[in-house]
Tab-separated table of C-alpha atoms in Angstrom:
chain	number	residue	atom	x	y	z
A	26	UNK	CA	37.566	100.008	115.218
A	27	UNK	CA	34.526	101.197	117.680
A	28	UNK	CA	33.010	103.259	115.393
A	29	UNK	CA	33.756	100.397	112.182
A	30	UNK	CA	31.498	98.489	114.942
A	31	UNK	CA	28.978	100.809	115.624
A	32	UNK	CA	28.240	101.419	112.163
A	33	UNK	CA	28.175	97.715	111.303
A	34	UNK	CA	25.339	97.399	114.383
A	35	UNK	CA	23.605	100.750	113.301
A	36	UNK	CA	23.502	99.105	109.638
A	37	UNK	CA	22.203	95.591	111.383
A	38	UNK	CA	19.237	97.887	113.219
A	39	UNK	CA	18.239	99.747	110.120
A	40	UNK	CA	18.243	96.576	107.878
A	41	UNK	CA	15.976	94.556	110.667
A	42	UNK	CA	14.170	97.665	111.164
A	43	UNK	CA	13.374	97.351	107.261
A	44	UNK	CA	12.329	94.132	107.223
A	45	UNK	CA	9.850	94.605	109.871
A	46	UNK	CA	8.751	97.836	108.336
A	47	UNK	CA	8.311	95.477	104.898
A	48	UNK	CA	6.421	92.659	106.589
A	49	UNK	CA	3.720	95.324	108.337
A	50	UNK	CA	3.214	96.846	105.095
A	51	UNK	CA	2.198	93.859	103.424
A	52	UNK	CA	-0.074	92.674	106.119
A	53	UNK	CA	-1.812	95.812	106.015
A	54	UNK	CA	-2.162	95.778	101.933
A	55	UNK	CA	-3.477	91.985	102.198
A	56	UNK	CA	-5.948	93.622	105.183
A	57	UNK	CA	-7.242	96.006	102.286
A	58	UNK	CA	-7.714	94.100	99.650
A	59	UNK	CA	-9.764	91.921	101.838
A	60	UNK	CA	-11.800	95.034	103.198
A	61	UNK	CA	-12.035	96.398	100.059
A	62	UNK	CA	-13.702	92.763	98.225
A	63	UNK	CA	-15.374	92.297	101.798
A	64	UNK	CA	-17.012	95.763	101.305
A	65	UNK	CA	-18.312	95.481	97.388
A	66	UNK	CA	-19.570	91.616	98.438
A	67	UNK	CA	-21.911	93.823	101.112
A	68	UNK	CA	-22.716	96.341	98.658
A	69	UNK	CA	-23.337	94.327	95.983
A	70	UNK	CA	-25.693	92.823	98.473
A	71	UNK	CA	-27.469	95.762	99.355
A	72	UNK	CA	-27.667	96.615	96.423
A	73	UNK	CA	-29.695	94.016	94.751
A	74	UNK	CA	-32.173	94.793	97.534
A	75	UNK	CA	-32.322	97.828	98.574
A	76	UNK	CA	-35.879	98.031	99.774
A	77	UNK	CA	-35.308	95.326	102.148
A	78	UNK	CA	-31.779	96.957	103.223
A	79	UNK	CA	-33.888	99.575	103.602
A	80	UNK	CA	-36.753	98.662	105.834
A	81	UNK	CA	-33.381	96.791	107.998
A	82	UNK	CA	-31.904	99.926	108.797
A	83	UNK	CA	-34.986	101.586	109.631
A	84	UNK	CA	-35.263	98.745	112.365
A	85	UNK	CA	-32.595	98.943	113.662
A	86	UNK	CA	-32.223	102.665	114.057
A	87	UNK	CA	-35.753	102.764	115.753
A	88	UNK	CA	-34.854	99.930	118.171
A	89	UNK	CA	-31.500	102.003	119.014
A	90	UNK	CA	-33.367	104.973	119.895
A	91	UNK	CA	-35.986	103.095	121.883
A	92	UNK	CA	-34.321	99.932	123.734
A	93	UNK	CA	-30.623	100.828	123.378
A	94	UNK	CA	-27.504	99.736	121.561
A	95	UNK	CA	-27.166	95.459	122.203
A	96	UNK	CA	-30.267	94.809	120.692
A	97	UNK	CA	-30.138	97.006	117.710
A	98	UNK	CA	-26.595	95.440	117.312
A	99	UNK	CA	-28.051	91.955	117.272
A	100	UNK	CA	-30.486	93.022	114.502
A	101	UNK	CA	-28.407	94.431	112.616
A	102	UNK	CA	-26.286	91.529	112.165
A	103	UNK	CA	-29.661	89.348	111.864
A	104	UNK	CA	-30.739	91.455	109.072
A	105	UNK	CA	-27.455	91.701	106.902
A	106	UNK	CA	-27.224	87.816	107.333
A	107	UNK	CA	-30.618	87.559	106.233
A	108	UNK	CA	-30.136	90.197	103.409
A	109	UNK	CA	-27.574	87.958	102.125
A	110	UNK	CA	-28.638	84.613	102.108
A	111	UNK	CA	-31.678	85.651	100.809
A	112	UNK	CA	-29.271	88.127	97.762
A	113	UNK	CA	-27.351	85.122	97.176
A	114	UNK	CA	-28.922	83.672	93.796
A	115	UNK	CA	-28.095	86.987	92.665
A	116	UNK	CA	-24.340	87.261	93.734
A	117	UNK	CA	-24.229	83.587	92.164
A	118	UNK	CA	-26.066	83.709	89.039
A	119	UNK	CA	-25.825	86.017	86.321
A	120	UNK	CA	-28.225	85.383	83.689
A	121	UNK	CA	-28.066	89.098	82.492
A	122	UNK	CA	-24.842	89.525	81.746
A	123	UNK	CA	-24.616	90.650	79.289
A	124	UNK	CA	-28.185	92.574	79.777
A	125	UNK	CA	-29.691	91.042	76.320
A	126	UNK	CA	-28.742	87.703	77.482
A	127	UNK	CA	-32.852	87.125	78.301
A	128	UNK	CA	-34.061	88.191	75.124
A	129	UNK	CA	-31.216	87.321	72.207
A	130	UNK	CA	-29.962	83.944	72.224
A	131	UNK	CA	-27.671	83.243	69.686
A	132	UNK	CA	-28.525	79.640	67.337
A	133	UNK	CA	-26.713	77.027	65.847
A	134	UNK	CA	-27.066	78.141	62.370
A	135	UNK	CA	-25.144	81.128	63.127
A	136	UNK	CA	-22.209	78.762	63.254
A	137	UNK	CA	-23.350	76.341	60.756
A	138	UNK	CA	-24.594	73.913	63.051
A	139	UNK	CA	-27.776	72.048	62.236
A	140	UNK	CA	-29.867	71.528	65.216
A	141	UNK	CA	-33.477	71.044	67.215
A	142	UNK	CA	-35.133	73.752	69.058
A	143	UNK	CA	-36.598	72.046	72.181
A	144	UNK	CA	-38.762	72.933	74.697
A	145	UNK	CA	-39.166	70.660	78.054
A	146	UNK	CA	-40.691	71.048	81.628
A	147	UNK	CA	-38.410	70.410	84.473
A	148	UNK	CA	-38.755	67.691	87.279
A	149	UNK	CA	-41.102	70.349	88.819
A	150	UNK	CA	-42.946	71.854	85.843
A	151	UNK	CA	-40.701	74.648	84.775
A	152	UNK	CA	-39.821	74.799	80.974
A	153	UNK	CA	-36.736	74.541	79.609
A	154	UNK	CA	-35.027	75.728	76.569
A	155	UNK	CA	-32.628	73.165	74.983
A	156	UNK	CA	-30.603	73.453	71.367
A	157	UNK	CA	-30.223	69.092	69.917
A	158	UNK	CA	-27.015	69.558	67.616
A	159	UNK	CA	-26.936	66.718	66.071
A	160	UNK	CA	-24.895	64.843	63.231
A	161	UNK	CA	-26.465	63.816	60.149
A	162	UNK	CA	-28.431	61.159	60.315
A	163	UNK	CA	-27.052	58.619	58.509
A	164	UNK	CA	-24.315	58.137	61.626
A	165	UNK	CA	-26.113	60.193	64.468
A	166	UNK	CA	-26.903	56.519	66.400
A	167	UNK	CA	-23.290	55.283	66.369
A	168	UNK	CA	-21.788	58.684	67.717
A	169	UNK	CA	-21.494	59.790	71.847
A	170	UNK	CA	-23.992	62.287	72.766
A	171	UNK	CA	-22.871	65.003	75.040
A	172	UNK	CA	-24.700	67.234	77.499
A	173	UNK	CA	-23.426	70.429	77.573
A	174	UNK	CA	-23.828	72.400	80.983
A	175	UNK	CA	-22.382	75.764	80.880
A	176	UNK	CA	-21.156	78.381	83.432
A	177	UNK	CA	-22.757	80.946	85.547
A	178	UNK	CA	-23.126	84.014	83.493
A	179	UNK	CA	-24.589	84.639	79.565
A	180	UNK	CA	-26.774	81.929	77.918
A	181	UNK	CA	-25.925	78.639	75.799
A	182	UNK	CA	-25.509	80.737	73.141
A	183	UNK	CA	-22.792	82.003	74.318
A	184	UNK	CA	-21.057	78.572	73.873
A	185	UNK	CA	-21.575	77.824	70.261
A	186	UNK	CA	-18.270	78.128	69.213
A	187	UNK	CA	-16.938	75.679	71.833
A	188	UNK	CA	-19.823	73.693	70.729
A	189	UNK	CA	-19.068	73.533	67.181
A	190	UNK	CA	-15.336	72.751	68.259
A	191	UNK	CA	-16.959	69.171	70.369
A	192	UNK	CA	-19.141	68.476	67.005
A	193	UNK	CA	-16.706	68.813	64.536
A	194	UNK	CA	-13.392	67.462	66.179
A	195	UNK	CA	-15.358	65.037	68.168
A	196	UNK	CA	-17.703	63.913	66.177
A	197	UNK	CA	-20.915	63.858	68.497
A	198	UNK	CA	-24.010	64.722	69.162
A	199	UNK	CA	-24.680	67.890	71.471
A	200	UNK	CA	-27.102	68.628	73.635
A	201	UNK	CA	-27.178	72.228	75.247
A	202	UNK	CA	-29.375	72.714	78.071
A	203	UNK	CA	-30.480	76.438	78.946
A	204	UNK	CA	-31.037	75.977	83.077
A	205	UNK	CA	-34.217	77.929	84.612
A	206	UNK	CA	-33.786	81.257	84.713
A	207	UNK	CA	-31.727	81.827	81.982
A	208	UNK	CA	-31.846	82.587	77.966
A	209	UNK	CA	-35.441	81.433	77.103
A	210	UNK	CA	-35.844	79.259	79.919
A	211	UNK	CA	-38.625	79.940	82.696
A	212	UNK	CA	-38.245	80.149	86.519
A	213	UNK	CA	-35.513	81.273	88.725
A	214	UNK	CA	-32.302	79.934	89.338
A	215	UNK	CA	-31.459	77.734	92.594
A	216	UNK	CA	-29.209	74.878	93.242
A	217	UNK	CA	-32.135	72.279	93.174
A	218	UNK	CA	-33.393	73.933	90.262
A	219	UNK	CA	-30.206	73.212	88.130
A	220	UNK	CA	-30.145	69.924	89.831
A	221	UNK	CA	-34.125	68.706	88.581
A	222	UNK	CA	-32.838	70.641	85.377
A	223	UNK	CA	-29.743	68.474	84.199
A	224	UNK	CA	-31.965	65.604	85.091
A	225	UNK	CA	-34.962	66.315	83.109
A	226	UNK	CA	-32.063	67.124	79.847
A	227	UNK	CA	-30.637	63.589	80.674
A	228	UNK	CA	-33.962	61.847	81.291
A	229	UNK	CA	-34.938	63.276	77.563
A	230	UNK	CA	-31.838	61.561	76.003
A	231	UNK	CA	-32.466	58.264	77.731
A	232	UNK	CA	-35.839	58.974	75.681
A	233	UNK	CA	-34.433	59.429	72.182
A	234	UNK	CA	-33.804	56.346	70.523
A	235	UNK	CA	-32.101	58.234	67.566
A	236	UNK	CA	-29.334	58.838	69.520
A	237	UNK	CA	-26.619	56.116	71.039
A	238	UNK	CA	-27.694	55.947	74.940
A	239	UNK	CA	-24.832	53.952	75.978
A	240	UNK	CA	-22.405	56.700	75.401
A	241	UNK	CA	-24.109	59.656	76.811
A	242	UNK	CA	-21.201	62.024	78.371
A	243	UNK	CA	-21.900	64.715	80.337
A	244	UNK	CA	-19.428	67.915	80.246
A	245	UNK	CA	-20.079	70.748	82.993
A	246	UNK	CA	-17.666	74.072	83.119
A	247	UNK	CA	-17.207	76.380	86.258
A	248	UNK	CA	-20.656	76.595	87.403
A	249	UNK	CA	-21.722	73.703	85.540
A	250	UNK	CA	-18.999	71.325	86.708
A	251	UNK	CA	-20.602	71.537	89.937
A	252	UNK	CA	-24.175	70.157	88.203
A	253	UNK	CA	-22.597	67.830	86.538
A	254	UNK	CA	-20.968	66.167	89.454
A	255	UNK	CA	-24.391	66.215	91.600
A	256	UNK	CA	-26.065	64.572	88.566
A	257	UNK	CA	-22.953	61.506	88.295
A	258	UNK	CA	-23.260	61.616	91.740
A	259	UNK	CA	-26.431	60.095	91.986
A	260	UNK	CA	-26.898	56.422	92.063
A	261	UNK	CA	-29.911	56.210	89.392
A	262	UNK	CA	-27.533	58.002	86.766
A	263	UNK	CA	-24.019	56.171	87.257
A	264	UNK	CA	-24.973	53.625	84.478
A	265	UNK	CA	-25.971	55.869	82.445
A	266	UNK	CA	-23.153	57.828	82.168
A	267	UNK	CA	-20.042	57.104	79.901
A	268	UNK	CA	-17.854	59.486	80.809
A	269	UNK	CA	-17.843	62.627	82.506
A	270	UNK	CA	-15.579	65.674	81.674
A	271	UNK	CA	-15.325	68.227	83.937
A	272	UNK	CA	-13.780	72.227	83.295
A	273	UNK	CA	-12.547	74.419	85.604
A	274	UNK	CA	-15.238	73.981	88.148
A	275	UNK	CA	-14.641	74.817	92.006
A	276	UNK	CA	-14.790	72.153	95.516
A	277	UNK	CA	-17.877	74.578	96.927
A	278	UNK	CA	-19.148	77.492	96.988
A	279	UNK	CA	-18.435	78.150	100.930
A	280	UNK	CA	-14.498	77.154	99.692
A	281	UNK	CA	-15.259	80.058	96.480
A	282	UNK	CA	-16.804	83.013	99.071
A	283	UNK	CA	-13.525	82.371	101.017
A	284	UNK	CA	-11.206	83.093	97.742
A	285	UNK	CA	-12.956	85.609	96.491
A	286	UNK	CA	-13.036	87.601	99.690
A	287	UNK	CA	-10.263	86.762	100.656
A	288	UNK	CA	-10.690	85.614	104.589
A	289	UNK	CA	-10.350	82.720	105.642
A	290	UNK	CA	-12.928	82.728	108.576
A	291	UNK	CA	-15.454	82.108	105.884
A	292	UNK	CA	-14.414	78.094	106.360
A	293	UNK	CA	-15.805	78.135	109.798
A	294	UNK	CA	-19.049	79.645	108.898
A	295	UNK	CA	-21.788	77.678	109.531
A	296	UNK	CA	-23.200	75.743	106.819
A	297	UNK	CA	-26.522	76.982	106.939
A	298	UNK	CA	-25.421	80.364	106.395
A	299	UNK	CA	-25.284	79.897	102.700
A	300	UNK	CA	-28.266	79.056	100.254
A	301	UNK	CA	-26.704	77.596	97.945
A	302	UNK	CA	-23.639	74.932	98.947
A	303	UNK	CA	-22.848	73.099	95.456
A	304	UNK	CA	-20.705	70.869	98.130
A	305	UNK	CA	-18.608	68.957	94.832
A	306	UNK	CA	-15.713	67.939	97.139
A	307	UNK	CA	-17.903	65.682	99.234
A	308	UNK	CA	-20.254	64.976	95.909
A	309	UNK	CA	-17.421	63.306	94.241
A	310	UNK	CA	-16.708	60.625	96.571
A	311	UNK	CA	-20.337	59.194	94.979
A	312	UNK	CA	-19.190	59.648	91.680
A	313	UNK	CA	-19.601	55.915	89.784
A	314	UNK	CA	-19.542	57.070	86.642
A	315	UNK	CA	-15.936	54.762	85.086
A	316	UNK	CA	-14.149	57.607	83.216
A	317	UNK	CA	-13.930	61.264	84.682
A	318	UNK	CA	-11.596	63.339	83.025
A	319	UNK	CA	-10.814	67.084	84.667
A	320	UNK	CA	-9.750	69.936	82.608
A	321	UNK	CA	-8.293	72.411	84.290
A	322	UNK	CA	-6.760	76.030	82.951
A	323	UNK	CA	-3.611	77.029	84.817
A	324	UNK	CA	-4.058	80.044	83.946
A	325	UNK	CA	-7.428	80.236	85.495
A	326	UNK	CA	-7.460	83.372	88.037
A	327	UNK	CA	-11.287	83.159	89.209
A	328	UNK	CA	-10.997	79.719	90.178
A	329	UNK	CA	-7.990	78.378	91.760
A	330	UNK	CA	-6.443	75.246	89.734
A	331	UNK	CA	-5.917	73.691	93.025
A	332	UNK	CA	-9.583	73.073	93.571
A	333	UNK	CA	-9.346	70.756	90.141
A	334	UNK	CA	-6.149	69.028	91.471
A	335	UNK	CA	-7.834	68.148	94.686
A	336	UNK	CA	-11.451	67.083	92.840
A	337	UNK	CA	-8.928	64.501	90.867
A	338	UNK	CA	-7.718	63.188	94.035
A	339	UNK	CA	-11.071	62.556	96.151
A	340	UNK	CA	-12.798	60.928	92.881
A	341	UNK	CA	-13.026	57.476	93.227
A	342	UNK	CA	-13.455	56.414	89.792
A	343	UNK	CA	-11.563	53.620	87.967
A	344	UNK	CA	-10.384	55.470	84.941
A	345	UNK	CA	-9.290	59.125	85.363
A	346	UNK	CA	-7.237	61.736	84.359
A	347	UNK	CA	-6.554	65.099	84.940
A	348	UNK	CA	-5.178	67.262	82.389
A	349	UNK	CA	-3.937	70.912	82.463
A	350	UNK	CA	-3.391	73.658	79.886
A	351	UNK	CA	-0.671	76.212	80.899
A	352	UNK	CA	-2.052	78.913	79.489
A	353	UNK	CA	-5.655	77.889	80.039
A	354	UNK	CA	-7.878	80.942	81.779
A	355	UNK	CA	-11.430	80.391	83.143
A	356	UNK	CA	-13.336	80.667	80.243
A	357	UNK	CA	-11.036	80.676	77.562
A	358	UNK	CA	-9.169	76.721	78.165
A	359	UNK	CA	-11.096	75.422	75.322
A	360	UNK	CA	-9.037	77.596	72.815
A	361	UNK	CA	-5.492	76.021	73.826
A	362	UNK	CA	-3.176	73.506	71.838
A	363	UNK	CA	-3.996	70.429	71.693
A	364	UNK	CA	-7.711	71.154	73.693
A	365	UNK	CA	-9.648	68.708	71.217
A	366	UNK	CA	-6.826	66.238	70.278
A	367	UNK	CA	-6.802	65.723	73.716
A	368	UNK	CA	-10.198	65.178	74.472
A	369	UNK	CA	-10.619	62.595	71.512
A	370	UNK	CA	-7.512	60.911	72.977
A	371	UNK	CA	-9.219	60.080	76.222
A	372	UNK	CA	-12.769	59.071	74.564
A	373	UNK	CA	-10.613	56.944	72.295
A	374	UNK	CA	-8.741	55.206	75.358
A	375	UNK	CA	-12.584	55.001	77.745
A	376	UNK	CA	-13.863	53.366	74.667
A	377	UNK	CA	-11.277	50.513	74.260
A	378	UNK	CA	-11.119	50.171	78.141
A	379	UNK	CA	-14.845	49.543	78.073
A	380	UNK	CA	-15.690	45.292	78.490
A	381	UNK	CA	-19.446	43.984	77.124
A	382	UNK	CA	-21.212	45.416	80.567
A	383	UNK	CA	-20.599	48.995	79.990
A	384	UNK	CA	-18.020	49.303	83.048
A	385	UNK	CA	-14.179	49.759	82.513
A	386	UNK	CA	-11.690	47.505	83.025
A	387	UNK	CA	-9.723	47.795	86.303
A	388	UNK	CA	-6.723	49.860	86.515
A	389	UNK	CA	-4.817	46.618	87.459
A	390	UNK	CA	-5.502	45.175	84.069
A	391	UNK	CA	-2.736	45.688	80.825
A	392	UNK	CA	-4.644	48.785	79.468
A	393	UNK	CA	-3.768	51.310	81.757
A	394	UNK	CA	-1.899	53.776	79.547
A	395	UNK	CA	-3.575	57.241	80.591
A	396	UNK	CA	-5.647	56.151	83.689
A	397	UNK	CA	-5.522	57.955	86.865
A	398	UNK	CA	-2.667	59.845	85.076
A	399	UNK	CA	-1.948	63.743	85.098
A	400	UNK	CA	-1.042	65.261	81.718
A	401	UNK	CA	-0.090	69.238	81.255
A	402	UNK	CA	0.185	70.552	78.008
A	403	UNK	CA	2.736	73.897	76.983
A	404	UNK	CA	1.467	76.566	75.140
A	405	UNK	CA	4.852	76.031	73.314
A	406	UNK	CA	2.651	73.466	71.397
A	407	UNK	CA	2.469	74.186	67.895
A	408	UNK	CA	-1.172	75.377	67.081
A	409	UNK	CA	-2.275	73.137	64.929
A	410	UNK	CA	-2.878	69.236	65.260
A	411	UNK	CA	-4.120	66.942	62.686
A	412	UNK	CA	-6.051	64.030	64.495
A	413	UNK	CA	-5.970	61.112	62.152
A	414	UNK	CA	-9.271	59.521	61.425
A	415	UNK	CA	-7.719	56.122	62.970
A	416	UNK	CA	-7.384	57.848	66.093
A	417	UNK	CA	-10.432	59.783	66.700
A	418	UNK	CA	-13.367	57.794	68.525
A	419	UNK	CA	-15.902	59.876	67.243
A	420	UNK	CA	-15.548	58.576	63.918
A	421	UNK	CA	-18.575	56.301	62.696
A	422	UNK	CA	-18.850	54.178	60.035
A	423	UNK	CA	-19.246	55.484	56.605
A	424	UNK	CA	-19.492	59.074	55.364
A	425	UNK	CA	-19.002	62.281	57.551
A	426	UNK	CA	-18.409	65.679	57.751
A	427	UNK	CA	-14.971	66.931	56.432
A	428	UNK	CA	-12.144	66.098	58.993
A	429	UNK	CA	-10.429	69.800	60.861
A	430	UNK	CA	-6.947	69.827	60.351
A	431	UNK	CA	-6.757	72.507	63.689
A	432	UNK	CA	-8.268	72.433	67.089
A	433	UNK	CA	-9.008	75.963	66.963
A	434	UNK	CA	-12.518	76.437	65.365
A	435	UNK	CA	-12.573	79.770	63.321
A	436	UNK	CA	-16.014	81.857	62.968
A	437	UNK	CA	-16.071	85.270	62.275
A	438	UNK	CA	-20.069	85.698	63.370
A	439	UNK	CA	-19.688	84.931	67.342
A	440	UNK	CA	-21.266	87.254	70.447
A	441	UNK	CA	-18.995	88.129	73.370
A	442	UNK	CA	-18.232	85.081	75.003
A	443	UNK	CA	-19.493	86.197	78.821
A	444	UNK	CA	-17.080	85.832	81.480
A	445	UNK	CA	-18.209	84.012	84.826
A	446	UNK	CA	-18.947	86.174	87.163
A	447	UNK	CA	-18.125	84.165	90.414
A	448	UNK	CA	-18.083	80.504	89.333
């Protein structure tokens, strides 16, 4: 019986001993990883100025050997700070990825799009790039017009085929807008500079009087989301916005650094630490715009879901809806069941919701079928869905192009959709 006893607490010992054994080990992965990201962040860093880097070092080592440790110390961290606020356009924009994304942008026609090439200076001179995809003109007036805002990395022409999917299934106008810095467009890219940027491309719609300016939607993805809810944000813009439909887009970009590095001490660094902010948590609380509808990719492993669910919650708006795809990833929710369908569905419901003002109707009132409602769709979906022209509200009166019988737009000619490189 004493040794049954001792072997039962021996066994107790080793198991607990196990367990603690288990939990250290897993601390000290997590603690890696988040060295290891920490470590290529800082490199990266360096890396896209080195001369700078450089010249820090040089400081620092020549105030160590004259004046002692402290105040090198103190440099050092001044400098590396400095190196990367002043690196982080780089870190956050990728305009070269891939490296011909300067020089070759792809063009509607490739995909059997008709379409505008426009050129158009900024709110502070610079000149943008923009493709007008628009329907044929018999119908073009009666049909939403949508402003395209893509992510951080590649150009607009990287987006054609998720363009041609919104202009055939949807039945709109598109406009793509090219921000500074990237494809053909001049300048550099900043956070004001895509701001004055989507407002210039919506200023120029307000401008066309081919087009139907009283439903003018505005569509933003990762990097672009964030644009797009600083533009609905602002009070000269809320009636002028239908609807807005955000993809996959992130809170901040102080809540992003602390993902992607993994520490959350990043949450308590000071604000001005960071260049650009993109702050669309707090930015959403302005949003007037009536209809807001958030499409978020479950499957999304760049930017955490989460960050759509809780952009849903703090938005204020009358009519909204969130609406996940299970096997949606960052880049690639467009191409799931049921994307389109869906889409038309909520256009379709904003429309009849709409009263002779332009606002919606309240969510108290007897329409309230899909508003401030969360929808996620299975993969187990079939592939296919035929939207019936009674159901689409794209569909203007009289002829138009052929109706899709799939959500899933087909084209063998397409470039390497880029992937985002941060947001």
């Amino acid at each position: 019986m004493c040794c049954k006893g001792a072997n039962e607490k021996e066994a107790e010992t080793s198991y607990s001993n196990r367990r603690v054994l288990e939990k250290y080990l897993k601390m000290t992965i997590r603690l890696s990883a988040s060295c290891t990201r920490l470590v290529k962040f800082i490199a990266g860093a360096l890396m896209k100025c080195w001369a700078l880097s450089s010249a820090a070092v040089f400081a620092c080592f020549f105030l160590y050997w004259v004046y002692g440790g402290l105040l090198a110390f103190l440099l050092l961290c001044f400098a590396t700070t400095g190196i990367l606020y002043h690196t982080e356009d780089q870190l956050l924009f990728h305009p070269d990825q891939p490296s011909h994304s300067r020089v070759f942008v792809p063009v509607p026609t490739m995909f059997g799009l008709p379409y505008e090439n426009i050129y158009l200076r900024s709110m502070d001179g610079v000149m943008l790039h923009l493709f007008f995809i628009r329907q044929p003109a018999v119908f073009s007036a009666h049909v939403p017009t949508v402003l395209f805002l893509h992510g951080n990395a590649g150009n607009m022409g990287h987006r054609l085929q998720n363009v041609a999917g919104l202009y055939k299934h949807l039945r709109c106008n598109v406009l793509m807008l090219e921000y500074r810095g990237y494809g053909l467009s001049q300048g550099v890219p900043s956070e004001d500079g895509l701001s004055m940027d989507a407002r210039a491309a919506l200023n120029y719609l307000l401008s066309r009087n081919d087009i139907n300016r009283s439903e003018i939607i505005v569509f933003g993805r990762s990097l672009g989301g964030a644009v797009a809810i600083d533009l609905a944000s602002r009070p000269e813009y809320a009636s002028k916005i239908w609807c807005l439909i955000l993809e996959n887009t992130f809170t901040s970009i102080p809540d992003m650094a602390a993902v992607l590095l993994g520490w959350r001490l990043l949450h308590y660094l000071p604000m001005f630490c960071y260049k650009n902010k993109f702050l669309s948590q707090s930015k959403i609380h302005h949003v007037e715009v009536a209809s807001v509808l958030f499409v978020s990719g479950l499957a999304d492993t760049l930017v955490p879901p989460r960050m759509m669910t809780d952009l849903h919650a703090s938005c204020p708006s009358s009519q909204k809806q969130l609406l996940q795809f299970q096997s949606g990833g960052h880049n690639d929710t467009w191409t799931s069941p049921g994307y389109y369908r869906s889409l038309a569905n909520f256009l379709k419901d904003s429309r009849l919701r709409r009263v002779p003002d332009g606002s919606a109707i309240p969510t108290d009132s007897p329409v309230t079928s899909t508003a401030n409602t969360s929808i996620t769709l299975s993969p187990s979906l079939p592939s296919t869905h035929s939207v019936p022209a009674t159901l689409s509200p794209m569909r203007p009166p009289g002829p138009g192009p052929p109706n899709e019988s799939s959500d899933s737009v087909s084209i063998s000619m397409v470039s390497p959709l880029p992937g985002d490189k941060t947001c």
